[in-house]
XYZ file of C-alpha atoms in Angstrom:
584
model
C 14.470 -0.335 28.017
C 13.188 -4.328 27.986
C 11.938 -6.050 24.327
C 10.564 -9.542 24.600
C 12.812 -12.351 25.213
C 10.948 -14.348 22.504
C 12.644 -11.998 20.187
C 15.401 -14.197 18.237
C 19.556 -13.321 19.866
C 21.927 -11.908 18.690
C 20.058 -9.406 17.168
C 20.117 -8.798 13.235
C 21.581 -5.808 12.306
C 18.353 -5.212 10.158
C 16.248 -5.104 13.092
C 14.784 -2.418 14.113
C 14.937 -2.794 17.661
C 18.695 -3.454 17.849
C 18.730 1.097 16.707
C 18.031 1.305 20.011
C 18.504 5.598 19.740
C 16.635 5.974 16.776
C 13.780 3.732 17.661
C 12.814 3.913 21.357
C 14.808 7.369 21.637
C 15.153 9.113 25.129
C 13.932 12.652 24.323
C 16.480 15.806 25.954
C 15.010 17.558 28.800
C 14.426 21.318 26.613
C 11.992 19.089 24.087
C 9.941 17.502 26.500
C 9.523 21.360 28.209
C 8.376 22.683 24.587
C 5.596 19.445 24.935
C 4.441 20.240 27.677
C 1.709 22.837 26.668
C 0.315 20.486 23.961
C -1.407 17.789 26.150
C -2.152 17.487 30.144
C -0.123 16.093 33.012
C -2.001 12.766 34.606
C -0.851 10.740 37.564
C -0.945 6.923 36.747
C -1.252 4.042 39.499
C 0.932 1.281 38.353
C -1.124 -1.251 35.577
C -3.258 1.475 34.927
C -4.468 0.894 30.724
C -3.778 3.587 29.011
C -4.816 2.564 25.388
C -5.888 -0.915 24.348
C -5.385 -2.800 21.271
C -8.043 -2.245 18.382
C -9.069 1.692 20.419
C -9.648 4.460 17.510
C -7.779 7.779 17.374
C -5.696 7.631 21.347
C -3.267 9.529 22.360
C 0.467 10.422 21.802
C 2.040 10.001 25.855
C 5.000 10.896 27.188
C 6.582 9.270 30.356
C 7.668 11.846 32.413
C 8.378 9.048 35.964
C 7.821 5.747 35.644
C 7.035 3.918 32.735
C 4.775 1.800 30.263
C 4.392 -1.353 29.434
C 3.903 -1.853 25.277
C 1.752 -5.574 25.548
C 0.023 -8.896 23.424
C -2.404 -10.664 24.596
C -0.618 -14.687 24.203
C -2.385 -17.301 22.815
C -3.315 -18.208 27.181
C -4.851 -14.270 27.282
C -1.736 -13.354 28.687
C -0.484 -9.942 28.435
C 3.512 -10.311 27.211
C 4.714 -7.684 27.255
C 7.259 -6.651 24.650
C 8.680 -3.172 24.656
C 8.876 -0.738 28.280
C 8.767 3.259 27.765
C 11.056 4.462 30.439
C 11.557 8.264 31.577
C 11.452 11.391 28.560
C 10.427 7.818 26.392
C 7.092 8.285 24.772
C 4.433 5.256 23.057
C 2.561 5.060 19.905
C 3.638 3.912 16.167
C 2.188 4.709 12.299
C -1.610 4.183 13.699
C -1.247 7.727 16.099
C -1.293 9.165 12.119
C -4.645 7.498 10.773
C -7.968 6.318 12.163
C -7.120 2.801 12.345
C -7.823 0.184 15.180
C -4.033 0.538 16.963
C -2.760 -3.195 17.070
C -1.044 -2.990 20.875
C -2.487 -2.320 24.096
C -0.445 0.010 27.016
C -0.534 0.401 30.908
C 1.292 1.955 33.242
C 4.081 -0.148 34.440
C 4.575 1.139 37.950
C 3.164 4.315 40.084
C 4.284 6.957 36.645
C 3.385 10.767 35.650
C 2.514 10.651 31.991
C 1.921 13.732 29.700
C -1.105 12.641 27.159
C -1.073 14.767 23.564
C -4.664 14.034 22.148
C -4.821 13.035 18.536
C -5.529 17.229 16.864
C -3.191 18.486 19.610
C -0.355 16.180 17.999
C -0.678 17.109 15.123
C 0.318 20.579 15.999
C 2.848 19.114 17.966
C 4.841 17.756 14.721
C 3.993 20.317 12.406
C 4.833 23.295 15.367
C 8.291 21.321 16.238
C 9.822 20.378 13.641
C 12.893 19.523 15.071
C 10.839 16.588 17.985
C 8.715 15.536 15.213
C 11.908 14.081 13.096
C 12.760 12.327 16.095
C 9.254 11.253 16.428
C 8.263 10.026 13.089
C 11.034 8.160 12.813
C 10.750 6.189 16.126
C 7.286 5.351 14.697
C 8.181 3.945 11.119
C 10.931 1.590 12.973
C 8.444 0.340 15.485
C 6.182 -0.472 12.819
C 9.107 -2.075 10.639
C 9.906 -4.033 14.216
C 6.413 -5.313 14.594
C 6.108 -6.672 10.888
C 9.584 -8.156 11.193
C 8.341 -9.539 14.626
C 5.090 -10.855 13.463
C 3.870 -8.524 16.674
C 0.295 -7.204 17.479
C -0.389 -9.023 14.385
C -2.719 -11.768 12.608
C -1.710 -15.664 12.497
C -2.573 -16.876 8.579
C -2.143 -20.510 8.443
C -2.770 -22.380 4.660
C -0.535 -24.246 2.009
C 2.455 -21.559 0.757
C 1.578 -21.746 -2.648
C -2.059 -21.942 -2.856
C -3.590 -18.544 -4.492
C -6.022 -17.626 -1.945
C -2.698 -18.284 0.737
C -0.597 -15.752 -1.139
C -3.580 -12.910 -1.940
C -4.239 -12.877 1.849
C -0.548 -12.364 2.193
C 0.388 -10.172 0.065
C -2.546 -8.198 0.738
C -1.681 -8.266 4.904
C 1.833 -7.514 3.561
C 0.842 -4.397 0.943
C -0.477 -3.426 3.866
C 2.216 -3.370 6.473
C -0.323 -5.508 8.849
C 1.892 -7.815 11.110
C 1.439 -11.563 10.630
C 2.790 -15.101 11.286
C 3.110 -17.353 7.998
C 2.366 -21.269 9.574
C 2.345 -23.001 6.098
C 1.120 -26.711 6.247
C 3.062 -27.553 3.041
C 6.374 -27.574 4.852
C 4.335 -27.744 8.611
C 1.248 -29.774 8.388
C -0.243 -29.177 11.440
C 1.134 -25.486 11.633
C 2.458 -25.201 14.796
C -0.194 -27.059 16.529
C -2.705 -24.982 14.869
C -4.314 -26.890 12.668
C -5.262 -29.754 15.488
C -6.447 -27.528 18.275
C -8.575 -25.418 15.854
C -10.068 -28.783 14.283
C -8.826 -27.250 10.816
C -8.830 -29.481 7.925
C -7.544 -28.830 4.651
C -10.721 -27.700 2.974
C -10.890 -24.551 5.421
C -7.526 -23.389 4.597
C -6.652 -20.970 4.311
C -7.631 -19.355 7.466
C -6.525 -15.665 9.981
C -6.440 -16.032 12.949
C -7.381 -13.074 14.836
C -5.705 -11.392 18.016
C -9.106 -12.465 19.584
C -8.621 -16.021 18.712
C -11.703 -15.708 16.146
C -11.080 -18.058 13.207
C -11.425 -16.265 9.711
C -11.774 -18.625 6.877
C -10.780 -17.273 3.313
C -12.131 -14.249 4.175
C -12.195 -11.722 1.358
C -9.801 -8.599 1.081
C -12.282 -6.070 2.049
C -14.031 -8.382 4.585
C -10.702 -8.894 6.040
C -10.192 -5.220 6.258
C -13.125 -4.196 7.946
C -12.164 -6.767 10.442
C -8.878 -5.666 11.155
C -9.772 -1.943 11.827
C -7.907 -1.198 8.685
C -11.277 0.517 7.675
C -13.497 3.390 9.266
C -16.938 4.774 8.365
C -16.438 7.848 5.752
C -18.999 11.074 6.572
C -21.598 11.231 3.752
C -22.320 14.447 4.472
C -17.918 15.856 4.509
C -17.352 17.910 1.661
C -13.344 17.094 1.002
C -11.271 19.716 -1.082
C -9.442 17.000 -2.832
C -9.921 13.168 -3.807
C -7.382 11.369 -5.133
C -8.852 8.329 -6.204
C -5.329 5.917 -6.894
C -2.445 5.548 -4.194
C -0.016 4.926 -6.295
C 2.925 7.023 -6.463
C 1.271 10.312 -8.886
C -1.918 9.678 -6.388
C 0.530 9.790 -2.544
C 2.477 12.585 -4.033
C -1.058 15.079 -4.869
C -2.309 14.080 -1.410
C 1.329 15.420 0.226
C 1.702 18.428 -1.258
C -2.495 18.944 -1.488
C -2.704 18.045 2.809
C 0.876 19.826 3.182
C -1.225 23.190 1.614
C -4.050 22.998 3.910
C -6.395 20.550 1.582
C -8.558 18.767 3.004
C -7.570 15.408 1.555
C -8.646 11.764 1.491
C -6.861 8.976 -0.803
C -9.272 5.588 -1.512
C -7.223 2.768 -2.521
C -9.506 -0.755 -3.974
C -5.963 -2.673 -2.718
C -3.261 -1.154 -0.910
C -1.240 1.731 -1.147
C 1.821 2.221 -4.298
C 0.319 0.941 -7.087
C 2.850 -0.922 -9.469
C 5.354 0.818 -8.153
C 5.210 -0.544 -5.098
C 6.111 -4.316 -7.085
C 9.197 -3.235 -7.570
C 11.830 -4.928 -5.208
C 14.841 -2.359 -5.555
C 14.134 1.191 -7.447
C 17.839 2.312 -8.258
C 17.235 4.980 -10.096
C 14.936 7.308 -7.782
C 16.573 10.265 -7.815
C 17.827 11.152 -3.610
C 17.896 7.146 -3.364
C 21.727 5.930 -4.502
C 21.727 2.747 -3.258
C 18.183 2.036 -4.311
C 14.759 1.525 -2.306
C 11.877 -1.147 -2.702
C 8.584 -0.052 -4.412
C 6.684 -0.588 -0.872
C 9.671 0.809 1.238
C 8.831 5.047 -1.312
C 4.963 3.931 -0.620
C 4.982 3.168 3.101
C 7.081 5.950 3.353
C 4.718 8.476 1.092
C 1.399 7.001 2.953
C 3.283 8.299 6.356
C 3.427 12.034 4.938
C 0.489 12.386 3.602
C -1.077 11.011 6.773
C 1.405 13.428 9.197
C -0.007 16.454 7.306
C -3.591 15.625 7.583
C -4.214 13.125 4.974
C -6.631 10.309 5.406
C -6.095 6.355 4.001
C -9.037 4.753 2.666
C -7.920 1.405 1.899
C -9.357 -1.648 0.494
C -12.604 -0.118 -1.178
C -12.242 0.828 -5.042
C -14.129 3.966 -7.160
C -16.979 2.438 -9.046
C -18.377 5.726 -10.520
C -18.057 9.473 -10.895
C -21.568 10.706 -10.697
C -20.423 13.811 -13.824
C -23.910 14.053 -15.137
C -26.229 16.639 -13.746
C -29.930 15.528 -12.810
C -31.832 13.474 -10.305
C -30.209 10.277 -11.400
C -26.380 10.308 -11.570
C -25.535 9.057 -15.423
C -28.784 8.704 -16.648
C -28.465 11.576 -18.916
C -30.945 14.236 -17.694
C -30.657 17.142 -16.802
C -32.233 19.823 -13.648
C -36.084 18.777 -13.500
C -37.205 21.444 -14.054
C -35.521 21.761 -17.432
C -36.910 20.246 -20.744
C -33.289 19.596 -21.974
C -31.571 16.346 -22.554
C -27.652 16.225 -21.141
C -26.208 15.200 -23.624
C -22.816 13.821 -22.675
C -21.155 13.667 -25.952
C -22.170 17.809 -26.624
C -19.436 20.594 -26.098
C -21.165 22.241 -23.989
C -21.151 19.180 -21.620
C -18.546 21.103 -18.536
C -22.659 23.507 -18.310
C -24.745 20.018 -17.090
C -21.570 18.266 -14.386
C -22.585 17.954 -11.307
C -20.400 19.395 -8.389
C -19.457 19.291 -6.689
C -18.193 15.858 -7.764
C -19.547 12.276 -6.076
C -17.995 9.128 -6.627
C -19.463 5.891 -5.386
C -17.341 3.602 -3.996
C -17.764 -0.577 -4.456
C -19.804 -0.745 -0.833
C -22.151 1.975 -1.283
C -20.565 4.907 -0.079
C -20.448 8.604 -1.489
C -17.199 10.680 -1.771
C -18.011 14.000 -2.174
C -15.501 16.431 -3.095
C -15.040 19.962 -4.972
C -12.038 18.469 -6.825
C -10.923 14.934 -7.736
C -7.549 13.856 -9.017
C -7.895 10.341 -11.033
C -4.837 8.599 -10.107
C -6.213 5.414 -10.626
C -2.815 4.120 -13.055
C -2.450 1.028 -15.152
C -2.603 -2.896 -15.069
C 0.501 -5.485 -16.682
C -1.149 -6.778 -19.227
C -2.071 -11.029 -19.424
C -0.878 -12.752 -21.659
C -3.012 -14.844 -24.442
C -2.022 -18.543 -23.612
C -5.064 -21.888 -22.641
C -5.542 -22.361 -18.887
C -3.458 -18.818 -18.072
C -6.661 -17.474 -15.616
C -6.411 -21.111 -13.815
C -2.968 -20.367 -12.778
C -3.270 -16.224 -11.702
C -1.669 -16.133 -7.991
C -0.849 -19.815 -8.148
C 2.513 -19.212 -10.438
C 1.247 -16.762 -12.577
C 2.846 -13.217 -11.084
C 2.900 -9.502 -11.495
C 4.880 -8.755 -8.367
C 8.145 -9.222 -7.716
C 9.100 -8.886 -4.252
C 10.706 -10.761 -1.107
C 6.962 -12.771 -0.823
C 7.067 -13.551 -4.227
C 10.474 -15.043 -4.804
C 10.236 -17.079 -1.454
C 7.924 -18.888 -3.287
C 10.794 -19.389 -6.119
C 13.491 -20.294 -3.875
C 16.425 -22.757 -5.422
C 14.254 -23.316 -8.453
C 13.685 -22.268 -11.867
C 11.505 -18.948 -12.575
C 10.496 -17.265 -16.030
C 10.277 -13.476 -16.079
C 8.403 -12.153 -18.609
C 8.577 -8.718 -20.422
C 11.162 -6.426 -21.346
C 10.699 -3.092 -19.302
C 12.223 -2.081 -17.026
C 10.133 -3.883 -14.626
C 10.828 -7.133 -15.687
C 14.431 -6.025 -15.287
C 14.324 -4.892 -12.028
C 12.229 -8.623 -11.583
C 15.477 -10.702 -13.127
C 17.760 -9.066 -11.169
C 15.893 -9.429 -7.846
C 14.914 -13.158 -8.508
C 18.267 -13.839 -9.286
C 19.234 -13.416 -5.935
C 17.003 -16.130 -4.759
C 16.217 -18.379 -7.683
C 17.965 -20.996 -9.228
C 17.939 -19.486 -12.712
C 15.924 -16.790 -14.232
C 14.936 -17.021 -17.627
C 13.600 -13.938 -19.434
C 11.445 -13.790 -22.303
C 11.178 -11.177 -24.505
C 9.031 -11.010 -27.753
C 11.455 -8.579 -29.868
C 14.669 -9.250 -31.012
C 16.867 -7.333 -27.899
C 16.306 -5.499 -24.181
C 17.925 -1.929 -25.944
C 15.290 0.127 -27.313
C 12.792 -0.444 -24.401
C 14.663 -0.756 -20.833
C 17.168 1.096 -18.827
C 21.008 0.457 -20.173
C 22.155 -0.473 -16.229
C 19.932 -3.440 -16.028
C 20.379 -4.478 -19.390
C 24.145 -4.971 -18.606
C 23.320 -6.300 -15.216
C 21.109 -8.720 -17.036
C 23.606 -9.935 -19.887
C 26.507 -10.168 -17.135
C 24.806 -12.275 -14.663
C 24.983 -16.259 -14.619
C 21.831 -16.505 -13.347
C 20.144 -14.757 -15.966
C 19.547 -16.119 -19.316
C 18.084 -14.056 -21.457
C 15.611 -15.716 -24.796
C 14.519 -13.268 -27.142
C 12.219 -13.577 -30.461
C 10.644 -16.221 -28.264
C 7.175 -16.626 -26.230
C 5.054 -19.012 -23.505
C 3.059 -21.679 -25.589
C 2.085 -23.554 -23.054
C 1.568 -23.839 -19.392
C 0.495 -27.302 -17.249
C 0.305 -27.685 -13.398
C -2.554 -29.879 -11.261
C -3.458 -27.733 -7.935
C -0.267 -25.022 -9.583
C 1.977 -24.292 -12.113
C 4.741 -27.100 -12.746
C 5.359 -26.416 -15.855
C 5.928 -23.820 -18.782
C 6.664 -24.387 -22.568
C 8.675 -21.505 -24.464
C 8.497 -21.391 -27.869
C 10.727 -19.430 -30.440
C 9.141 -17.542 -33.003
C 12.170 -17.061 -35.728
C 13.596 -20.863 -35.196
C 10.316 -22.777 -34.153
C 12.750 -24.154 -31.494
C 10.829 -25.651 -28.237
C 11.578 -26.315 -24.653
C 9.872 -27.067 -21.704
C 11.135 -26.025 -17.611
C 10.291 -27.469 -14.735
C 9.440 -23.630 -13.536
C 6.645 -23.152 -11.251
C 6.122 -19.836 -11.198
C 6.081 -16.927 -14.119
C 6.290 -12.811 -13.874
C 4.539 -11.351 -16.135
C 5.497 -7.404 -16.905
C 4.896 -7.023 -20.449
C 3.053 -3.684 -20.781
C -0.275 -2.085 -19.673
C -4.087 -0.916 -19.414
C -5.374 1.870 -18.176
C -7.660 1.726 -15.196
C -10.098 3.979 -16.629
C -13.298 1.471 -17.092
C -14.798 2.761 -13.851
C -15.080 6.378 -14.686
C -17.654 5.320 -17.962
C -18.225 7.889 -20.667
C -17.105 10.750 -18.131
C -14.301 11.991 -19.298
C -12.448 11.544 -22.837
C -9.634 8.846 -23.463
C -7.741 8.304 -26.620
C -7.546 4.790 -28.335
C -6.123 3.115 -25.983
C -8.160 4.161 -22.891
C -6.356 6.626 -21.586
C -7.585 9.580 -20.390
C -7.110 12.800 -22.940
C -5.432 15.920 -20.668
C -4.707 19.465 -21.140
C -6.944 20.390 -23.818
C -10.969 20.373 -23.924
C -13.401 18.338 -26.861
C -12.670 21.115 -29.054
C -9.206 20.556 -28.680
C -8.911 24.485 -26.631
C -5.448 24.107 -24.574
C -7.178 24.067 -20.811
C -5.415 26.342 -18.473
C -3.454 22.863 -16.738
C -1.672 19.708 -18.621
C -3.066 17.875 -16.428
C -7.036 18.480 -16.668
C -9.912 16.661 -17.935
C -12.325 17.296 -20.182
C -14.616 18.078 -16.361
C -13.923 21.399 -15.024
C -12.295 20.103 -11.664
C -11.066 16.692 -12.921
C -7.927 16.204 -12.996
C -5.422 13.082 -14.079
C -2.350 12.071 -13.260
C 0.244 9.554 -13.893
C -0.055 6.034 -15.850
C -3.520 7.093 -16.399
C -2.941 9.918 -18.384
C -2.828 9.843 -22.126
C 1.255 10.728 -23.049
C 2.196 10.297 -19.978
C 6.635 8.950 -18.888
C 5.494 5.150 -17.522
C 8.161 5.931 -14.663
C 7.824 6.782 -11.291
C 9.660 9.792 -10.318
C 7.321 11.313 -13.645
C 4.225 10.428 -11.760
C 5.736 11.854 -8.360
C 6.101 14.753 -10.145
C 2.865 14.924 -11.716
C 0.905 14.716 -8.277
C 3.180 17.065 -6.617
C 2.314 19.136 -9.694
C -1.276 19.748 -10.068
C -1.850 20.835 -6.781
C -1.097 23.649 -8.429
C -3.646 23.885 -10.761
C -6.028 22.508 -7.863
C -5.675 25.881 -6.056
C -6.658 27.947 -8.998
C -9.403 26.215 -9.217
C -10.827 25.657 -6.009
C -10.089 29.365 -6.193
C -11.995 30.586 -8.952
C -14.858 28.599 -7.501
């Protein structure tokens, strides 16, 4: 086993590459023998290319004799080997479970004999040989973490660290688990020589340097996802058993249980897996994780779990409509062309006019067909009603508090607005990085809205100050936020602080606009479930007023806005989907 000498020494204990037995396991001969029937043996001369960066759906390769070298192409177009798999070790990382473009290349390091297992047979192996599958799964997860920590197989992002577009692109790459290195031009103006070498100036930044050295100037997320191979073409003729819209905890749970129970499952996610949960630095009251787990880590594991069972995850494309009315033009209110009846979406007999199979329209023009739909689009944080608010969104105003955002306020004061658990988790986490954290709430305290363990931590921290009955009244700055003024609503006291980062967590609004009038909502816009338009109980508490369309998680009226409850709803709804599909 050899790892690139560019890795810093000594190895950090958190570095997956230090966990050699788990990240690069040597399989027992007995396991190798069980794997042989799943693939085909090949003899490869030294230097033979097994897979190349940018390919999709590559084979799983087990070394029977010789070695496989894993490499990337450096700035001089030369192969840089950073891992060598030897006898009874295997190649691959998380992209073995999806159809994205792979991140690295592999070749025979010497004359070798390899067991090559095709993608479909690899899935059978992981499912049928549980003990082998566990070893492989753990290794693939750790290898992706290693690529991310060392910036291997990824891209280079160059731009001002506090710039709104630099933050936007970094957040997209981070939340999608894509390896990258950031060169902050606020700290390093020439960005390691890239700025001058590529003829860049400040007006062109930020840019993403692709592995083939192409310069992508301030790309939109969808374009970047396409360029990096995170997306793929969907077959418009394919009829899915279930399409899950939204990859938060509820949606991911529905996908895991649906796929594991044999349903062909597609997840559609507009940005990245995790939903609001992915913005949490640590969730400490989620069952089974006594030391806590970050929302992003939880989402990453759930996504991998869903893909393991065969679910496909389609990111950076949002659903913009559900064609729910019958007729040649979805949503035009016209019934069957041979009929003189006009479909009234508000009528009690609306179920008879449903267009099925369901057709989902995506923002890139694609159409997805499904026998059942799970709406798990969750909710979004509300915004403050402060003059100039939109001006600083992304360049000082944030809705997430992860390691990426914490780095922006290191050794500076920060403000968290909100009294819920998300705000409490953010304040506790940020207090380890910021010089001081101010928590602003309009209420007289936190006890009614925040878990007690978080209230106690805030009370006991000398790096967090709670300001009750207080709200932000002024935001000031130039190209980014520079100071914040707050006012106490009871006393009228005004305070201005040199704060450049504010974390806004003040409640949620449902993500249901894309559904139009297809589904009934309550007065706040959340989806009504469990009863029809006549108020009669439906077979499932997660059934909407359209047969075959279900809603789970934060988007559902009356749901408990907790990660655990979302996961529970996502898992339970699959039983209702089976019942519905059986009835069809």
